[in-house]
Backbone as a chain_set.jsonl record, in Angstrom:
{"seq": "MSRNSVLILLLSAGALTGCAADYLNNYDTVTLAAGDAQKFNSLLQTVDPLNPNSKNTTIEGDGARAAGVAQRYKIPPPPPPAPNITVNVGNTN", "coords": {"N": [[33.82, -30.606, -8.088], [33.392, -28.515, -10.815], [34.284, -25.132, -11.611], [32.372, -23.886, -13.268], [30.062, -25.416, -12.89], [29.467, -24.854, -10.226], [28.919, -22.166, -10.425], [26.623, -22.21, -12.062], [24.916, -23.595, -10.356], [24.664, -21.736, -8.229], [23.457, -19.551, -9.569], [21.004, -20.693, -10.376], [19.892, -21.271, -7.888], [19.614, -18.684, -6.879], [17.731, -17.658, -8.677], [15.5, -19.213, -8.028], [15.015, -18.443, -5.373], [14.109, -15.872, -5.752], [11.579, -16.297, -6.79], [10.345, -17.443, -4.595], [10.227, -15.328, -2.847], [8.174, -13.705, -3.822], [6.024, -15.378, -3.362], [5.959, -15.453, -0.595], [5.081, -12.934, 0.065], [2.358, -12.823, 0.102], [-0.232, -12.584, 2.291], [-2.335, -14.065, 4.775], [-4.207, -12.449, 6.249], [-6.419, -10.083, 7.859], [-7.044, -6.963, 6.484], [-6.88, -3.372, 7.099], [-8.761, -2.192, 5.491], [-10.815, -3.934, 5.204], [-14.217, -4.922, 4.958], [-15.497, -2.742, 3.838], [-16.933, -3.046, 1.517], [-19.648, -2.641, 0.763], [-19.922, 0.136, 1.014], [-18.015, 0.962, -0.831], [-19.096, -0.054, -3.22], [-21.484, 1.414, -3.372], [-20.499, 4.012, -3.642], [-19.199, 3.691, -6.033], [-21.253, 3.493, -7.849], [-22.398, 5.971, -7.822], [-23.645, 8.809, -9.48], [-22.631, 11.52, -9.762], [-20.278, 12.257, -7.656], [-19.283, 14.613, -6.601], [-19.611, 17.733, -4.83], [-22.185, 19.97, -5.775], [-21.649, 22.696, -5.576], [-18.948, 22.858, -5.996], [-18.39, 23.282, -8.619], [-18.709, 25.932, -9.076], [-17.056, 28.571, -10.279], [-16.9, 31.258, -10.099], [-15.781, 33.477, -7.979], [-16.994, 35.38, -5.451], [-16.149, 38.598, -4.482], [-14.364, 41.525, -3.324], [-12.0, 43.564, -4.871], [-10.59, 45.703, -3.663], [-10.946, 45.145, -0.977], [-9.607, 42.691, -0.769], [-7.025, 43.554, -1.389], [-6.535, 45.176, 0.828], [-6.493, 43.27, 2.871], [-4.239, 41.808, 2.127], [-2.31, 43.797, 2.426], [-2.446, 44.29, 5.207], [-1.506, 41.85, 6.029], [1.135, 41.89, 5.168], [2.229, 44.144, 6.506], [1.786, 44.173, 9.694], [-0.558, 45.541, 12.106], [0.421, 47.824, 14.765], [1.076, 46.622, 18.128], [-1.395, 46.844, 20.78], [-1.296, 49.465, 23.298], [0.229, 48.942, 26.518], [-1.724, 48.244, 29.432], [-2.415, 50.626, 32.084], [-1.065, 50.076, 35.229], [-1.478, 50.141, 38.649], [0.582, 49.935, 41.406], [0.621, 49.33, 44.743], [2.789, 49.767, 47.364], [3.679, 48.798, 50.529], [2.22, 49.972, 53.682], [-1.06, 51.153, 53.676], [-2.509, 52.64, 55.526]], "CA": [[32.942, -29.796, -8.913], [34.119, -27.485, -11.548], [33.887, -23.748, -11.338], [31.16, -23.58, -14.038], [28.893, -26.063, -12.283], [29.148, -24.108, -9.009], [28.296, -20.915, -10.869], [25.268, -22.528, -12.521], [24.145, -23.938, -9.161], [24.353, -20.495, -7.511], [22.497, -18.763, -10.355], [19.679, -21.322, -10.319], [19.375, -21.078, -6.531], [19.198, -17.284, -6.782], [16.488, -17.485, -9.432], [14.413, -19.839, -7.286], [14.684, -17.654, -4.184], [13.322, -14.734, -6.21], [10.189, -16.736, -6.903], [9.828, -17.694, -3.255], [9.958, -14.055, -2.191], [6.833, -13.273, -4.225], [5.052, -16.24, -2.714], [5.891, -15.128, 0.82], [4.473, -11.617, 0.255], [0.907, -12.975, 0.205], [-0.581, -12.844, 3.682], [-3.705, -14.488, 5.052], [-4.66, -11.66, 7.384], [-7.442, -9.09, 7.564], [-6.465, -5.639, 6.358], [-7.68, -2.296, 7.684], [-9.817, -1.808, 4.561], [-11.798, -5.004, 5.102], [-15.56, -4.607, 5.412], [-16.013, -1.536, 3.193], [-17.384, -3.404, 0.177], [-20.928, -2.002, 0.457], [-19.685, 1.558, 0.822], [-17.291, 1.116, -2.087], [-20.009, -0.283, -4.329], [-22.427, 2.53, -3.48], [-19.772, 5.152, -4.198], [-18.854, 3.379, -7.41], [-22.421, 3.675, -8.681], [-22.885, 7.339, -7.7], [-23.533, 9.487, -10.764], [-21.692, 12.627, -9.618], [-20.015, 12.297, -6.222], [-18.79, 15.915, -6.169], [-20.562, 18.727, -4.368], [-22.533, 20.84, -6.896], [-21.036, 24.016, -5.434], [-17.543, 22.827, -6.378], [-18.288, 23.72, -10.016], [-18.83, 27.384, -9.112], [-15.726, 29.162, -10.414], [-16.966, 32.71, -9.916], [-15.599, 33.759, -6.563], [-17.471, 36.722, -5.17], [-15.264, 39.326, -3.586], [-14.027, 42.884, -3.698], [-10.561, 43.687, -5.053], [-10.028, 46.62, -2.676], [-10.929, 44.439, 0.303], [-8.534, 41.708, -0.84], [-5.764, 44.278, -1.31], [-6.372, 45.596, 2.217], [-6.103, 42.093, 3.652], [-2.849, 41.511, 1.793], [-1.477, 44.843, 3.025], [-2.381, 44.03, 6.646], [-0.683, 40.674, 6.231], [2.54, 42.267, 4.991], [2.609, 45.074, 7.574], [0.754, 44.017, 10.73], [-0.765, 46.749, 12.918], [1.221, 47.796, 16.0], [0.334, 46.048, 19.247], [-2.057, 47.857, 21.615], [-0.446, 49.876, 24.42], [0.055, 48.181, 27.749], [-2.642, 48.935, 30.357], [-1.803, 51.252, 33.255], [-1.21, 49.251, 36.423], [-1.056, 50.83, 39.87], [1.115, 48.986, 42.368], [0.775, 49.914, 46.073], [3.818, 49.102, 48.148], [3.694, 49.231, 51.908], [0.988, 50.102, 54.423], [-1.896, 52.254, 53.173], [-3.35, 53.111, 56.63]], "C": [[33.766, -28.732, -9.611], [33.543, -26.119, -11.232], [32.581, -23.395, -12.061], [29.923, -24.215, -13.4], [28.497, -25.36, -10.986], [28.447, -22.803, -9.362], [26.856, -21.151, -11.314], [24.376, -22.868, -11.327], [23.747, -22.685, -8.377], [23.339, -19.645, -8.252], [21.094, -19.374, -10.307], [19.07, -21.185, -8.919], [18.905, -19.638, -6.329], [17.895, -17.023, -7.516], [15.306, -18.081, -8.678], [14.047, -19.052, -6.028], [13.911, -16.398, -4.562], [11.859, -15.088, -6.345], [9.577, -16.964, -5.528], [9.495, -16.399, -2.538], [8.577, -13.531, -2.572], [5.759, -14.114, -3.549], [4.881, -15.861, -1.243], [5.262, -13.764, 1.085], [2.951, -11.68, 0.339], [0.561, -13.393, 1.624], [-2.036, -13.267, 3.795], [-4.216, -13.765, 6.288], [-5.718, -10.678, 6.917], [-6.778, -7.715, 7.522], [-7.375, -4.604, 7.0], [-8.838, -1.891, 6.783], [-10.896, -2.873, 4.433], [-13.148, -4.534, 5.631], [-16.16, -3.362, 4.79], [-16.572, -1.822, 1.805], [-18.701, -2.709, -0.176], [-20.749, -0.512, 0.213], [-18.973, 1.808, -0.501], [-18.231, 0.947, -3.275], [-21.009, 0.858, -4.48], [-21.74, 3.774, -4.034], [-19.411, 4.935, -5.655], [-20.022, 3.663, -8.339], [-23.027, 5.074, -8.56], [-22.642, 8.073, -9.003], [-22.499, 10.595, -10.696], [-21.394, 12.796, -8.136], [-19.563, 13.659, -5.717], [-19.929, 16.814, -5.706], [-20.917, 19.641, -5.542], [-21.902, 22.223, -6.792], [-19.568, 24.029, -5.828], [-17.336, 23.261, -7.826], [-18.394, 25.232, -10.152], [-17.433, 27.998, -9.135], [-15.741, 30.675, -10.269], [-16.925, 32.997, -8.422], [-15.997, 35.203, -6.319], [-16.524, 37.39, -4.181], [-14.948, 40.692, -4.15], [-12.508, 42.981, -3.788], [-9.914, 44.596, -4.033], [-9.944, 45.946, -1.306], [-9.799, 43.412, 0.336], [-7.17, 42.382, -0.759], [-5.493, 44.758, 0.114], [-5.939, 44.441, 3.113], [-4.648, 41.745, 3.387], [-1.914, 42.536, 2.417], [-1.349, 44.646, 4.543], [-1.544, 42.803, 6.954], [0.801, 41.032, 6.125], [3.029, 43.156, 6.126], [1.546, 44.97, 8.659], [0.611, 45.301, 11.544], [0.077, 46.667, 14.197], [0.402, 47.215, 17.149], [-0.31, 47.149, 20.087], [-1.148, 48.233, 22.79], [-0.764, 49.058, 25.676], [-0.876, 48.942, 28.689], [-1.869, 49.526, 31.534], [-2.104, 50.418, 34.492], [-0.673, 50.043, 37.616], [-0.627, 49.77, 40.887], [1.304, 49.72, 43.684], [1.775, 49.082, 46.846], [3.761, 49.636, 49.552], [2.295, 49.341, 52.485], [0.201, 51.297, 53.896], [-2.804, 52.804, 54.265], [-3.232, 54.575, 56.828]], "O": [[34.696, -28.148, -9.054], [32.461, -25.988, -10.661], [31.76, -22.667, -11.505], [28.854, -23.605, -13.378], [27.309, -25.277, -10.675], [27.504, -22.388, -8.688], [25.967, -20.37, -10.975], [23.211, -22.473, -11.291], [22.612, -22.585, -7.911], [22.446, -19.072, -7.629], [20.105, -18.646, -10.208], [17.859, -21.004, -8.787], [17.893, -19.409, -5.667], [17.051, -16.262, -7.043], [14.218, -17.506, -8.689], [12.874, -19.005, -5.657], [13.126, -15.903, -3.753], [10.99, -14.268, -6.048], [8.392, -16.697, -5.331], [8.583, -16.364, -1.712], [7.88, -12.968, -1.728], [4.695, -13.6, -3.202], [3.776, -15.941, -0.708], [4.937, -13.463, 2.234], [2.317, -10.664, 0.625], [1.011, -14.435, 2.1], [-2.87, -12.861, 2.985], [-4.614, -14.401, 7.265], [-5.893, -10.467, 5.717], [-6.032, -7.355, 8.433], [-8.498, -4.912, 7.397], [-9.807, -1.302, 7.263], [-11.809, -2.722, 3.622], [-13.213, -3.829, 6.638], [-17.252, -2.957, 5.187], [-16.672, -0.905, 0.99], [-18.858, -2.233, -1.3], [-21.36, 0.044, -0.7], [-19.295, 2.76, -1.211], [-18.168, 1.719, -4.232], [-21.349, 1.232, -5.602], [-22.339, 4.513, -4.815], [-19.327, 5.89, -6.426], [-19.816, 4.035, -9.494], [-24.078, 5.333, -9.147], [-21.557, 7.977, -9.576], [-21.568, 10.61, -11.502], [-22.18, 13.42, -7.423], [-19.466, 13.851, -4.505], [-21.069, 16.665, -6.144], [-20.008, 20.059, -6.259], [-21.645, 22.86, -7.814], [-18.988, 25.104, -5.982], [-16.212, 23.578, -8.217], [-18.188, 25.764, -11.243], [-16.712, 27.954, -8.139], [-14.685, 31.307, -10.313], [-17.901, 32.788, -7.703], [-15.425, 36.129, -6.894], [-16.15, 36.801, -3.167], [-15.231, 40.979, -5.313], [-11.803, 42.533, -2.884], [-8.809, 44.314, -3.571], [-8.984, 46.153, -0.565], [-9.111, 43.275, 1.348], [-6.254, 41.85, -0.133], [-4.346, 44.749, 0.561], [-5.114, 44.619, 4.009], [-3.905, 41.422, 4.314], [-0.835, 42.179, 2.89], [-0.264, 44.816, 5.099], [-0.936, 42.717, 8.021], [1.622, 40.537, 6.898], [4.122, 42.948, 6.651], [0.504, 45.616, 8.557], [1.568, 46.068, 11.657], [0.407, 45.574, 14.657], [-0.825, 47.304, 17.145], [0.184, 48.276, 20.102], [-0.329, 47.425, 23.228], [-1.875, 48.559, 25.855], [-0.822, 50.17, 28.738], [-0.823, 49.015, 31.932], [-3.259, 50.094, 34.767], [0.45, 50.547, 37.586], [-1.371, 48.836, 41.187], [2.092, 50.664, 43.736], [1.637, 47.866, 46.971], [3.794, 50.852, 49.74], [1.318, 48.884, 51.891], [0.781, 52.364, 53.694], [-3.824, 53.406, 53.928], [-3.876, 55.132, 57.717]]}, "num_chains": 1, "name": "protein.A"}
């Protein structure tokens, strides 16, 4: 065999294996999403699936309160003092 015929044979074999790889990627198994057709169809036909409150862009709040929260986040308050504990050692008779 000449060098050109071997090269053509290898290229054609490589092209055919590429087609076989796509064929082998199709599986005959049940996926995790199987059985949701009725739910999918009902959601597909829903007019507006979003919550009506999601369109509310006016957020009620106080600027001074928000600034206080941000300040407490940056500088946390000091921890409370430790409680006084009395420890008795020995006989108390």
